mmCIF file of C-alpha atoms in Angstrom:
data_model
loop_
_atom_site.group_PDB
_atom_site.id
_atom_site.type_symbol
_atom_site.label_atom_id
_atom_site.label_comp_id
_atom_site.label_asym_id
_atom_site.label_seq_id
_atom_site.Cartn_x
_atom_site.Cartn_y
_atom_site.Cartn_z
ATOM 1 C CA LEU A 1 -4.961 204.408 -49.966
ATOM 2 C CA ALA A 2 -4.015 202.089 -47.141
ATOM 3 C CA PRO A 3 -0.690 200.267 -47.616
ATOM 4 C CA GLU A 4 -1.067 196.700 -48.796
ATOM 5 C CA THR A 5 1.327 193.801 -49.300
ATOM 6 C CA ALA A 6 0.886 191.338 -52.139
ATOM 7 C CA LEU A 7 2.807 188.242 -53.231
ATOM 8 C CA ILE A 8 2.768 187.964 -57.012
ATOM 9 C CA ASN A 9 3.820 184.771 -58.793
ATOM 10 C CA SER A 10 5.388 185.971 -62.023
ATOM 11 C CA TRP A 11 6.737 182.583 -63.148
ATOM 12 C CA TRP A 12 3.765 181.593 -65.275
ATOM 13 C CA ARG A 13 4.944 179.780 -68.373
ATOM 14 C CA ARG A 14 4.002 176.899 -70.590
ATOM 15 C CA VAL A 15 5.659 173.557 -69.991
ATOM 16 C CA PRO A 16 5.675 170.410 -72.143
ATOM 17 C CA PRO A 17 2.845 167.963 -71.378
ATOM 18 C CA HIS A 18 5.217 165.384 -69.892
ATOM 19 C CA ARG A 19 6.692 167.839 -67.359
ATOM 20 C CA ASP A 20 5.208 169.407 -64.275
ATOM 21 C CA THR A 21 5.448 173.054 -63.236
ATOM 22 C CA PRO A 22 8.007 174.399 -60.748
ATOM 23 C CA LEU A 23 5.092 175.606 -58.632
ATOM 24 C CA ASN A 24 3.719 172.068 -58.320
ATOM 25 C CA ALA A 25 7.208 170.844 -57.422
ATOM 26 C CA LEU A 26 7.295 173.450 -54.660
ATOM 27 C CA LEU A 27 3.865 172.398 -53.403
ATOM 28 C CA LEU A 28 4.923 168.742 -53.363
ATOM 29 C CA ALA A 29 8.096 169.648 -51.457
ATOM 30 C CA LEU A 30 6.037 171.559 -48.902
ATOM 31 C CA LEU A 31 3.786 168.531 -48.420
ATOM 32 C CA SER A 32 6.528 165.919 -48.209
ATOM 33 C CA LEU A 33 9.654 167.647 -46.835
ATOM 34 C CA ARG A 34 8.712 170.583 -44.629
ATOM 35 C CA GLY A 35 7.527 168.403 -41.742
ATOM 36 C CA LEU A 36 10.654 166.212 -41.600
ATOM 37 C CA PRO A 37 13.175 166.483 -38.740
ATOM 38 C CA ALA A 38 15.870 169.094 -39.248
ATOM 39 C CA HIS A 39 18.665 166.617 -39.973
ATOM 40 C CA GLU A 40 16.553 164.872 -42.637
ATOM 41 C CA ARG A 41 15.700 168.203 -44.296
ATOM 42 C CA GLN A 42 19.428 168.956 -44.313
ATOM 43 C CA ALA A 43 20.090 165.685 -46.121
ATOM 44 C CA TRP A 44 17.383 166.419 -48.701
ATOM 45 C CA ARG A 45 18.818 169.927 -49.171
ATOM 46 C CA ALA A 46 22.148 168.379 -50.128
ATOM 47 C CA LEU A 47 20.455 166.067 -52.642
ATOM 48 C CA PHE A 48 18.498 168.931 -54.205
ATOM 49 C CA GLU A 49 21.622 171.074 -54.465
ATOM 50 C CA HIS A 50 23.606 168.243 -56.070
ATOM 51 C CA TYR A 51 21.011 166.980 -58.560
ATOM 52 C CA VAL A 52 18.868 170.072 -59.213
ATOM 53 C CA PHE A 53 20.420 173.441 -58.441
ATOM 54 C CA ASP A 54 24.059 172.509 -59.079
ATOM 55 C CA GLY A 55 23.129 169.671 -61.418
ATOM 56 C CA GLY A 56 24.572 169.238 -64.845
ATOM 57 C CA GLU A 57 26.199 166.629 -67.038
ATOM 58 C CA HIS A 58 28.733 165.892 -64.304
ATOM 59 C CA THR A 59 26.098 164.430 -61.971
ATOM 60 C CA ALA A 60 25.484 161.469 -64.285
ATOM 61 C CA ALA A 61 28.761 161.343 -66.189
ATOM 62 C CA HIS A 62 29.662 158.013 -64.564
ATOM 63 C CA ILE A 63 26.446 156.363 -65.819
ATOM 64 C CA PRO A 64 26.044 155.182 -69.447
ATOM 65 C CA PRO A 65 23.553 157.438 -71.303
ATOM 66 C CA HIS A 66 21.061 154.614 -71.884
ATOM 67 C CA ALA A 67 20.914 153.868 -68.136
ATOM 68 C CA ARG A 68 20.615 157.380 -66.711
ATOM 69 C CA GLY A 69 16.831 157.361 -66.331
ATOM 70 C CA VAL A 70 15.610 160.576 -64.694
ATOM 71 C CA LEU A 71 19.193 161.871 -64.556
ATOM 72 C CA GLY A 72 19.368 161.973 -68.354
ATOM 73 C CA GLU A 73 17.520 163.889 -71.047
ATOM 74 C CA MET A 74 13.794 163.256 -70.741
ATOM 75 C CA ASP A 75 11.201 163.293 -73.477
ATOM 76 C CA ALA A 76 7.531 162.349 -73.184
ATOM 77 C CA ALA A 77 8.105 158.623 -73.806
ATOM 78 C CA GLN A 78 10.965 158.405 -71.316
ATOM 79 C CA ALA A 79 8.929 160.243 -68.696
ATOM 80 C CA ARG A 80 6.117 157.726 -69.043
ATOM 81 C CA ARG A 81 8.535 154.816 -68.722
ATOM 82 C CA GLN A 82 10.059 156.325 -65.602
ATOM 83 C CA GLY A 83 6.637 156.986 -64.078
ATOM 84 C CA VAL A 84 7.237 160.717 -63.621
ATOM 85 C CA GLY A 85 5.726 163.825 -65.066
ATOM 86 C CA ARG A 86 2.819 166.177 -64.732
ATOM 87 C CA GLY A 87 0.283 165.550 -62.023
ATOM 88 C CA LEU A 88 2.421 164.323 -59.121
ATOM 89 C CA VAL A 89 0.506 166.525 -56.694
ATOM 90 C CA ARG A 90 -2.870 165.692 -58.252
ATOM 91 C CA ALA A 91 -2.213 161.970 -58.857
ATOM 92 C CA ALA A 92 -4.145 160.812 -55.813
ATOM 93 C CA ALA A 93 -7.260 162.701 -56.858
ATOM 94 C CA GLU A 94 -7.366 162.188 -60.632
ATOM 95 C CA PRO A 95 -8.053 158.816 -62.288
ATOM 96 C CA LEU A 96 -5.382 157.753 -64.733
ATOM 97 C CA PRO A 97 -6.254 156.765 -68.305
ATOM 98 C CA GLY A 98 -4.997 153.193 -67.898
ATOM 99 C CA TYR A 99 -1.947 151.243 -66.846
ATOM 100 C CA ARG A 100 0.119 149.260 -69.297
ATOM 101 C CA THR A 101 2.100 146.143 -68.616
ATOM 102 C CA MET A 102 5.887 146.321 -68.618
ATOM 103 C CA ASN A 103 6.058 143.604 -71.307
ATOM 104 C CA PRO A 104 6.488 145.364 -74.695
ATOM 105 C CA LEU A 105 5.147 142.231 -76.437
ATOM 106 C CA HIS A 106 1.915 142.484 -74.476
ATOM 107 C CA PRO A 107 0.998 146.200 -74.302
ATOM 108 C CA THR A 108 -2.651 145.699 -73.325
ATOM 109 C CA PRO A 109 -3.859 148.266 -70.766
ATOM 110 C CA VAL A 110 -4.181 146.739 -67.308
ATOM 111 C CA ARG A 111 -7.822 146.817 -66.285
ATOM 112 C CA ARG A 112 -8.078 143.439 -64.498
ATOM 113 C CA VAL A 113 -5.650 142.332 -61.775
ATOM 114 C CA VAL A 114 -5.698 138.718 -60.604
ATOM 115 C CA ILE A 115 -3.999 137.772 -57.329
ATOM 116 C CA ALA A 116 -3.252 134.061 -56.980
ATOM 117 C CA GLY A 117 -3.278 133.120 -53.295
ATOM 118 C CA GLY A 118 -4.546 134.796 -50.147
ATOM 119 C CA GLY A 119 -3.095 134.876 -46.644
ATOM 120 C CA THR A 120 -1.332 137.986 -45.418
ATOM 121 C CA ALA A 121 0.659 138.400 -48.656
ATOM 122 C CA GLY A 122 -2.346 138.216 -50.967
ATOM 123 C CA TRP A 123 -4.621 140.438 -48.910
ATOM 124 C CA MET A 124 -1.882 143.023 -48.284
ATOM 125 C CA VAL A 125 -1.467 143.353 -52.050
ATOM 126 C CA ALA A 126 -5.228 143.453 -52.602
ATOM 127 C CA ALA A 127 -5.777 146.085 -49.925
ATOM 128 C CA GLY A 128 -2.955 148.304 -51.189
ATOM 129 C CA LEU A 129 -4.060 148.150 -54.829
ATOM 130 C CA ALA A 130 -7.707 148.696 -53.939
ATOM 131 C CA LYS A 131 -6.897 151.740 -51.842
ATOM 132 C CA CYS A 132 -4.612 153.346 -54.427
ATOM 133 C CA LEU A 133 -6.044 152.187 -57.765
ATOM 134 C CA GLY A 134 -9.442 150.699 -57.005
ATOM 135 C CA ARG A 135 -11.313 153.233 -59.115
ATOM 136 C CA GLN A 136 -9.390 152.349 -62.242
ATOM 137 C CA ILE A 137 -8.965 148.574 -62.109
ATOM 138 C CA GLU A 138 -10.872 145.402 -61.238
ATOM 139 C CA ILE A 139 -9.139 143.310 -58.577
ATOM 140 C CA ARG A 140 -9.897 139.634 -58.001
ATOM 141 C CA LEU A 141 -8.193 137.309 -55.528
ATOM 142 C CA VAL A 142 -8.296 133.529 -55.901
ATOM 143 C CA GLU A 143 -7.825 131.386 -52.799
ATOM 144 C CA SER A 144 -9.126 128.142 -51.323
ATOM 145 C CA GLU A 145 -10.278 127.433 -47.774
ATOM 146 C CA GLU A 146 -8.841 123.945 -48.249
ATOM 147 C CA ILE A 147 -5.313 125.356 -48.422
ATOM 148 C CA GLY A 148 -4.321 126.513 -44.952
ATOM 149 C CA THR A 149 -1.933 129.343 -44.152
ATOM 150 C CA ILE A 150 1.479 128.683 -42.620
ATOM 151 C CA GLY A 151 0.813 131.003 -39.684
ATOM 152 C CA VAL A 152 4.293 132.524 -39.554
ATOM 153 C CA GLY A 153 5.544 136.001 -40.358
ATOM 154 C CA GLU A 154 4.012 137.434 -37.204
ATOM 155 C CA ALA A 155 6.835 139.826 -36.268
ATOM 156 C CA THR A 156 7.028 142.972 -38.394
ATOM 157 C CA ILE A 157 9.452 145.871 -38.777
ATOM 158 C CA PRO A 158 8.636 149.605 -38.646
ATOM 159 C CA THR A 159 8.050 149.858 -42.406
ATOM 160 C CA GLN A 160 4.694 148.188 -41.715
ATOM 161 C CA HIS A 161 3.545 151.693 -40.774
ATOM 162 C CA PHE A 162 3.965 152.784 -44.409
ATOM 163 C CA LEU A 163 1.339 150.287 -45.560
ATOM 164 C CA HIS A 164 -1.003 151.183 -42.711
ATOM 165 C CA ASP A 165 -0.612 154.887 -43.472
ATOM 166 C CA ILE A 166 -1.474 154.262 -47.120
ATOM 167 C CA LEU A 167 -4.519 152.237 -46.100
ATOM 168 C CA ASP A 168 -5.438 154.829 -43.472
ATOM 169 C CA LEU A 169 -6.001 152.116 -40.879
ATOM 170 C CA ASP A 170 -7.076 152.948 -37.344
ATOM 171 C CA GLU A 171 -4.298 151.633 -35.100
ATOM 172 C CA ALA A 172 -6.577 150.865 -32.147
ATOM 173 C CA GLU A 173 -8.893 148.836 -34.383
ATOM 174 C CA PHE A 174 -5.947 147.015 -35.977
ATOM 175 C CA ILE A 175 -4.501 146.139 -32.560
ATOM 176 C CA ARG A 176 -7.859 144.849 -31.375
ATOM 177 C CA GLU A 177 -8.710 142.818 -34.480
ATOM 178 C CA THR A 178 -5.301 141.132 -34.849
ATOM 179 C CA GLN A 179 -4.458 140.667 -31.131
ATOM 180 C CA ALA A 180 -1.287 142.623 -31.843
ATOM 181 C CA THR A 181 1.371 143.835 -29.427
ATOM 182 C CA PHE A 182 4.056 146.484 -29.822
ATOM 183 C CA LYS A 183 7.640 145.746 -30.837
ATOM 184 C CA LEU A 184 10.649 147.985 -30.165
ATOM 185 C CA GLY A 185 13.289 145.646 -31.557
ATOM 186 C CA ILE A 186 14.737 142.128 -31.533
ATOM 187 C CA ARG A 187 16.585 140.511 -28.642
ATOM 188 C CA PHE A 188 19.327 138.166 -29.913
ATOM 189 C CA GLU A 189 20.194 135.528 -27.325
ATOM 190 C CA ASN A 190 23.171 133.109 -27.322
ATOM 191 C CA TRP A 191 24.340 134.252 -30.761
ATOM 192 C CA ARG A 192 27.847 135.391 -29.887
ATOM 193 C CA ASP A 193 28.140 133.067 -26.903
ATOM 194 C CA VAL A 194 25.802 131.145 -24.627
ATOM 195 C CA GLY A 195 24.421 133.435 -21.959
ATOM 196 C CA GLN A 196 25.111 136.639 -23.890
ATOM 197 C CA HIS A 197 22.458 138.796 -25.551
ATOM 198 C CA TYR A 198 21.909 142.149 -27.189
ATOM 199 C CA ILE A 199 18.847 144.046 -28.382
ATOM 200 C CA HIS A 200 18.745 145.418 -31.902
ATOM 201 C CA SER A 201 16.349 148.312 -31.346
ATOM 202 C CA PHE A 202 14.410 150.228 -33.978
ATOM 203 C CA GLY A 203 15.387 153.638 -32.642
ATOM 204 C CA ARG A 204 18.098 156.143 -33.424
ATOM 205 C CA THR A 205 20.960 156.567 -30.984
ATOM 206 C CA GLY A 206 21.697 160.126 -29.925
ATOM 207 C CA LYS A 207 21.059 163.315 -31.852
ATOM 208 C CA PRO A 208 23.018 163.778 -35.088
ATOM 209 C CA HIS A 209 24.733 166.999 -36.055
ATOM 210 C CA TRP A 210 25.520 168.296 -39.504
ATOM 211 C CA THR A 211 29.256 168.218 -38.752
ATOM 212 C CA ALA A 212 29.448 164.537 -37.823
ATOM 213 C CA GLY A 213 27.474 161.535 -36.640
ATOM 214 C CA PHE A 214 26.577 161.132 -32.980
ATOM 215 C CA HIS A 215 29.015 158.264 -32.471
ATOM 216 C CA HIS A 216 31.975 160.596 -33.020
ATOM 217 C CA PHE A 217 30.821 162.839 -30.190
ATOM 218 C CA TRP A 218 30.086 159.772 -28.044
ATOM 219 C CA LEU A 219 33.611 158.399 -28.553
ATOM 220 C CA GLU A 220 35.107 161.735 -27.548
ATOM 221 C CA GLY A 221 32.791 161.848 -24.560
ATOM 222 C CA ARG A 222 33.974 158.408 -23.466
ATOM 223 C CA LYS A 223 37.585 159.553 -23.673
ATOM 224 C CA ARG A 224 36.777 162.452 -21.386
ATOM 225 C CA GLY A 225 34.754 160.339 -18.983
ATOM 226 C CA LEU A 226 31.535 162.215 -19.767
ATOM 227 C CA ALA A 227 29.449 159.720 -21.741
ATOM 228 C CA GLY A 228 27.602 156.645 -20.544
ATOM 229 C CA GLU A 229 27.018 153.411 -22.444
ATOM 230 C CA TYR A 230 26.178 153.878 -26.122
ATOM 231 C CA GLY A 231 22.756 152.293 -25.695
ATOM 232 C CA ASP A 232 21.842 154.792 -22.977
ATOM 233 C CA TYR A 233 21.180 157.353 -25.723
ATOM 234 C CA CYS A 234 18.597 155.236 -27.555
ATOM 235 C CA PHE A 235 15.087 155.726 -26.187
ATOM 236 C CA GLU A 236 13.682 152.574 -27.811
ATOM 237 C CA LEU A 237 16.514 150.396 -26.488
ATOM 238 C CA ARG A 238 16.143 151.631 -22.927
ATOM 239 C CA ALA A 239 12.364 151.162 -23.068
ATOM 240 C CA ALA A 240 12.761 147.609 -24.441
ATOM 241 C CA GLU A 241 15.236 146.687 -21.698
ATOM 242 C CA GLU A 242 12.749 147.965 -19.120
ATOM 243 C CA ARG A 243 9.890 146.126 -20.906
ATOM 244 C CA ARG A 244 7.931 149.342 -21.311
ATOM 245 C CA PHE A 245 6.126 151.000 -24.201
ATOM 246 C CA GLU A 246 4.047 154.056 -24.954
ATOM 247 C CA ALA A 247 2.901 155.333 -28.347
ATOM 248 C CA LEU A 248 3.866 159.003 -28.318
ATOM 249 C CA ARG A 249 1.668 161.418 -30.231
ATOM 250 C CA ASP A 250 4.429 163.172 -32.148
ATOM 251 C CA GLY A 251 5.869 159.932 -33.532
ATOM 252 C CA ALA A 252 8.989 160.310 -31.411
ATOM 253 C CA ILE A 253 9.227 156.552 -30.843
ATOM 254 C CA ASN A 254 9.955 154.078 -33.631
ATOM 255 C CA TYR A 255 8.180 150.742 -33.313
ATOM 256 C CA ALA A 256 6.599 147.812 -35.130
ATOM 257 C CA TYR A 257 4.090 145.098 -34.232
ATOM 258 C CA HIS A 258 3.696 141.459 -33.346
ATOM 259 C CA LEU A 259 0.439 140.194 -34.869
ATOM 260 C CA ASP A 260 -1.624 137.075 -35.450
ATOM 261 C CA ALA A 261 -1.023 136.369 -39.144
ATOM 262 C CA THR A 262 -4.337 134.558 -39.629
ATOM 263 C CA LEU A 263 -6.343 137.341 -37.979
ATOM 264 C CA TYR A 264 -4.387 139.953 -39.933
ATOM 265 C CA GLY A 265 -5.253 138.262 -43.221
ATOM 266 C CA ARG A 266 -8.948 138.223 -42.284
ATOM 267 C CA TYR A 267 -8.802 141.859 -41.199
ATOM 268 C CA LEU A 268 -7.269 142.970 -44.499
ATOM 269 C CA ARG A 269 -9.738 140.803 -46.416
ATOM 270 C CA ARG A 270 -12.687 142.644 -44.848
ATOM 271 C CA TYR A 271 -10.960 145.940 -45.615
ATOM 272 C CA ALA A 272 -10.200 145.042 -49.248
ATOM 273 C CA GLU A 273 -13.653 143.609 -49.943
ATOM 274 C CA GLY A 274 -15.115 146.829 -48.597
ATOM 275 C CA LEU A 275 -13.205 148.639 -51.368
ATOM 276 C CA GLY A 276 -14.542 146.341 -54.083
ATOM 277 C CA VAL A 277 -12.010 143.492 -54.233
ATOM 278 C CA MET A 278 -13.722 140.279 -55.375
ATOM 279 C CA ARG A 279 -12.714 137.049 -53.644
ATOM 280 C CA ILE A 280 -13.057 133.841 -55.681
ATOM 281 C CA GLU A 281 -13.087 130.559 -53.777
ATOM 282 C CA GLY A 282 -11.388 127.657 -55.513
ATOM 283 C CA LYS A 283 -8.191 125.790 -56.298
ATOM 284 C CA ILE A 284 -6.217 126.706 -59.414
ATOM 285 C CA ALA A 285 -6.126 123.773 -61.829
ATOM 286 C CA GLN A 286 -4.407 125.365 -64.837
ATOM 287 C CA VAL A 287 -2.510 128.534 -65.715
ATOM 288 C CA HIS A 288 -2.856 129.836 -69.281
ATOM 289 C CA THR A 289 -0.238 131.848 -71.188
ATOM 290 C CA ASP A 290 -0.136 133.677 -74.501
ATOM 291 C CA ALA A 291 1.475 131.507 -77.187
ATOM 292 C CA ALA A 292 3.368 134.402 -78.767
ATOM 293 C CA SER A 293 4.619 136.394 -75.773
ATOM 294 C CA GLY A 294 4.449 133.869 -72.929
ATOM 295 C CA ALA A 295 2.515 136.376 -70.811
ATOM 296 C CA LEU A 296 -0.044 135.049 -68.348
ATOM 297 C CA THR A 297 -3.618 135.360 -69.603
ATOM 298 C CA ALA A 298 -5.958 133.365 -67.338
ATOM 299 C CA LEU A 299 -6.414 130.879 -64.503
ATOM 300 C CA THR A 300 -8.795 127.937 -64.672
ATOM 301 C CA LEU A 301 -10.179 126.653 -61.374
ATOM 302 C CA GLU A 302 -10.921 123.017 -60.557
ATOM 303 C CA ARG A 303 -14.647 123.604 -60.998
ATOM 304 C CA GLY A 304 -14.041 124.971 -64.503
ATOM 305 C CA GLU A 305 -14.329 128.725 -63.907
ATOM 306 C CA ARG A 306 -11.922 130.816 -65.969
ATOM 307 C CA VAL A 307 -10.429 133.975 -64.415
ATOM 308 C CA GLU A 308 -8.831 136.296 -66.988
ATOM 309 C CA GLY A 309 -6.679 139.357 -66.452
ATOM 310 C CA GLU A 310 -3.864 141.534 -67.752
ATOM 311 C CA LEU A 311 -1.734 141.572 -64.585
ATOM 312 C CA PHE A 312 -1.195 138.494 -62.376
ATOM 313 C CA ILE A 313 0.430 138.577 -58.937
ATOM 314 C CA ASP A 314 1.805 135.369 -57.443
ATOM 315 C CA CYS A 315 1.038 135.012 -53.719
ATOM 316 C CA THR A 316 1.069 131.208 -53.691
ATOM 317 C CA GLY A 317 4.008 131.068 -51.287
ATOM 318 C CA MET A 318 6.817 128.579 -51.676
ATOM 319 C CA ARG A 319 4.906 126.733 -54.402
ATOM 320 C CA ALA A 320 5.353 129.740 -56.724
ATOM 321 C CA LEU A 321 2.625 128.460 -59.036
ATOM 322 C CA LEU A 322 2.804 131.364 -61.474
ATOM 323 C CA LEU A 323 6.433 132.458 -61.277
ATOM 324 C CA GLY A 324 8.078 129.083 -60.778
ATOM 325 C CA GLU A 325 5.896 126.327 -62.195
ATOM 326 C CA THR A 326 4.457 128.326 -65.103
ATOM 327 C CA LEU A 327 7.027 130.956 -66.073
ATOM 328 C CA GLY A 328 10.068 128.942 -65.033
ATOM 329 C CA VAL A 329 11.589 131.609 -62.797
ATOM 330 C CA GLY A 330 13.906 129.599 -60.564
ATOM 331 C CA LEU A 331 15.026 130.266 -57.022
ATOM 332 C CA GLU A 332 18.528 131.589 -56.441
ATOM 333 C CA ASP A 333 20.452 129.158 -54.274
ATOM 334 C CA TRP A 334 21.889 131.054 -51.303
ATOM 335 C CA SER A 335 22.407 127.966 -49.137
ATOM 336 C CA HIS A 336 26.156 128.600 -49.122
ATOM 337 C CA TRP A 337 25.516 131.735 -47.062
ATOM 338 C CA LEU A 338 22.146 130.835 -45.502
ATOM 339 C CA PRO A 339 22.205 127.121 -44.612
ATOM 340 C CA CYS A 340 18.903 127.133 -42.685
ATOM 341 C CA ASP A 341 16.319 125.656 -45.063
ATOM 342 C CA SER A 342 13.551 124.302 -42.805
ATOM 343 C CA ALA A 343 11.187 125.595 -40.130
ATOM 344 C CA ILE A 344 8.780 124.263 -37.510
ATOM 345 C CA ALA A 345 6.149 126.449 -35.799
ATOM 346 C CA VAL A 346 4.037 125.925 -32.663
ATOM 347 C CA GLN A 347 1.692 128.130 -30.660
ATOM 348 C CA THR A 348 1.620 128.205 -26.857
ATOM 349 C CA THR A 349 -0.337 129.862 -24.098
ATOM 350 C CA SER A 350 1.016 133.051 -22.549
ATOM 351 C CA VAL A 351 2.633 132.712 -19.137
ATOM 352 C CA GLU A 352 3.700 136.350 -18.655
ATOM 353 C CA GLU A 353 2.963 139.853 -19.874
ATOM 354 C CA PRO A 354 4.073 140.412 -23.509
ATOM 355 C CA VAL A 355 7.527 141.931 -23.838
ATOM 356 C CA PRO A 356 8.015 144.717 -26.434
ATOM 357 C CA TYR A 357 10.505 142.783 -28.550
ATOM 358 C CA THR A 358 10.899 139.581 -30.543
ATOM 359 C CA ARG A 359 13.209 136.978 -29.054
ATOM 360 C CA SER A 360 15.698 135.324 -31.429
ATOM 361 C CA ILE A 361 17.464 132.453 -29.649
ATOM 362 C CA ALA A 362 20.463 130.706 -31.244
ATOM 363 C CA HIS A 363 20.849 126.918 -31.295
ATOM 364 C CA PRO A 364 23.725 124.799 -32.638
ATOM 365 C CA PHE A 365 21.815 124.066 -35.869
ATOM 366 C CA GLY A 366 19.561 127.115 -36.263
ATOM 367 C CA TRP A 367 17.631 129.692 -34.299
ATOM 368 C CA GLN A 368 14.329 129.946 -32.453
ATOM 369 C CA TRP A 369 11.770 132.767 -32.483
ATOM 370 C CA ARG A 370 9.384 133.704 -29.693
ATOM 371 C CA ILE A 371 6.671 136.267 -30.511
ATOM 372 C CA PRO A 372 4.318 137.432 -27.733
ATOM 373 C CA LEU A 373 0.733 138.303 -28.711
ATOM 374 C CA GLN A 374 -2.212 139.323 -26.561
ATOM 375 C CA HIS A 375 -3.850 135.873 -26.596
ATOM 376 C CA ARG A 376 -0.930 133.486 -27.168
ATOM 377 C CA VAL A 377 2.762 133.174 -28.065
ATOM 378 C CA GLY A 378 4.109 132.251 -31.494
ATOM 379 C CA ASN A 379 7.166 129.981 -31.451
ATOM 380 C CA GLY A 380 9.271 128.410 -34.148
ATOM 381 C CA LEU A 381 12.632 126.954 -35.021
ATOM 382 C CA VAL A 382 14.487 127.671 -38.257
ATOM 383 C CA PHE A 383 17.154 125.032 -38.856
ATOM 384 C CA SER A 384 19.522 123.439 -41.353
ATOM 385 C CA SER A 385 18.346 120.013 -42.505
ATOM 386 C CA ARG A 386 21.979 119.131 -43.250
ATOM 387 C CA HIS A 387 22.813 119.366 -39.551
ATOM 388 C CA VAL A 388 19.724 117.977 -37.796
ATOM 389 C CA ASP A 389 16.680 115.842 -38.649
ATOM 390 C CA ASP A 390 13.074 117.001 -38.306
ATOM 391 C CA ASP A 391 12.294 114.937 -35.199
ATOM 392 C CA THR A 392 15.309 116.255 -33.277
ATOM 393 C CA ALA A 393 14.519 119.814 -34.324
ATOM 394 C CA ARG A 394 10.892 119.469 -33.157
ATOM 395 C CA ALA A 395 11.956 117.964 -29.851
ATOM 396 C CA THR A 396 14.428 120.805 -29.325
ATOM 397 C CA LEU A 397 11.759 123.404 -29.992
ATOM 398 C CA LEU A 398 9.187 121.789 -27.681
ATOM 399 C CA ALA A 399 11.802 121.562 -24.935
ATOM 400 C CA ASN A 400 12.440 125.302 -25.176
ATOM 401 C CA VAL A 401 8.953 126.819 -25.162
ATOM 402 C CA GLN A 402 6.924 128.133 -22.246
ATOM 403 C CA GLY A 403 3.261 127.433 -21.619
ATOM 404 C CA GLU A 404 0.899 124.794 -22.949
ATOM 405 C CA VAL A 405 1.195 123.869 -26.612
ATOM 406 C CA LEU A 406 -1.973 124.943 -28.450
ATOM 407 C CA ARG A 407 -1.172 124.077 -32.039
ATOM 408 C CA GLN A 408 1.646 122.348 -33.906
#
C-alpha cells in the first residue's frame, strides 16, 4: 500500500446545550484572529493564556461572584443572559428562535422594533438591524418630512468602517452617493496658542515590538542622534501634512470619511428599505406605556395611526421623546467640564481641493469646525452661551469661513 497521511480528530464528545465545542472555538479563532497583524495576535495570545489556558479562580478573584459574568461559573440561564453559547460560528446563518427584552417585568419576545426618528441616527440603526436580524424581526421607522435634520455630524472616525463592513457597502458607491471625502485625522489650530497647530492622525506611529512600545526605541534613537521627529514614523500623519491620500488594498492605511449627513441618511434609507424596513411618515402625538411595568408599548401618530412594538429605539435627537419626555431619563450635567452648550452651522462653497482632515479651530469662547466635501464645505461653531451671545457667535463664524454661504 502507498503511504498515506491522515489527520484524525479524536476529541469528539458531548457538551451541554448552552456550550459550544472546542472545535467550533478553534474555527472561530481561525476566522477572527489568524489574519490579524503579528503584534495583535501576540496580544490575543496573552489574553487566551491568562483567561483560558492558565485560567482559574485567581483570574476573577477580585470580582464579586455575582458580577463575574463569563469569568464565573456558567449554566444555561447565565449563558443566555450573557449572550454566549453554542452556535457562535453558525449564528449568522441560522435564524434565532426570538429575542427577549432585557426588562424582566416585560419578557415578551421581540418581534417588532419601532425606531422613533430618522436622519443618520435612525437609518443607521435601521440598516444595521435589518442586515443582521431582518429575517427574524419586523422593523418600522417613524419620521416626518416636516421635521428637518440638523445637518451636522459630517466628520466620522475610523470605526465607521465597522458599520460599513457589517452592511457590506460598496465604498465607491458610498463615496459617490454621499459626496464623501477621505479623512486621515483632525488638525487642531490655535488650541495651545494662536498660530500653533497639530494633527491628531488616525494612524499608528512606528512598529511595535513585543519587548516594548515604539516610543521607547524612538527616545533612545533621539538620544543617539539616529531618529527623526516622532511624527515622521506615522504614515497617516505624513500623508495628511502633504494633503495626500490613497486607499491601499491591504488596509495598511487607517482613515475615516467626511460625508453629507442628509445624503447619507437618504442612502441608508434606500439600503434599509431594500432589506424590508418599513418607513412610516408622520409626527408622534402620544407615547403609550404599560401600566404595570412602565415599558413602552406603542406610538400614536397625529393622524391617529397606532404603531405597536416590543422594542423601541429613540432617535429623536435632543428632544429625547421616548427616553426623556416619556421614561424620565434625565441628562447628566457635564457643563462643569464641558461648558460649550450651543452650536451654529453653515454651509459654504468650496474654494480649494478638499484636504484629508477635519479642521478644528479654537476661539476664545468655543471652537469651529471645517469639513470639506466634494460639493461644498460644512462649517460650524460650538460655543458656551455663558461667554458669548448667539449673534456674536454667528458673526464670528461668518467672519471665519471661506467661500459663499449656501445655507444657514
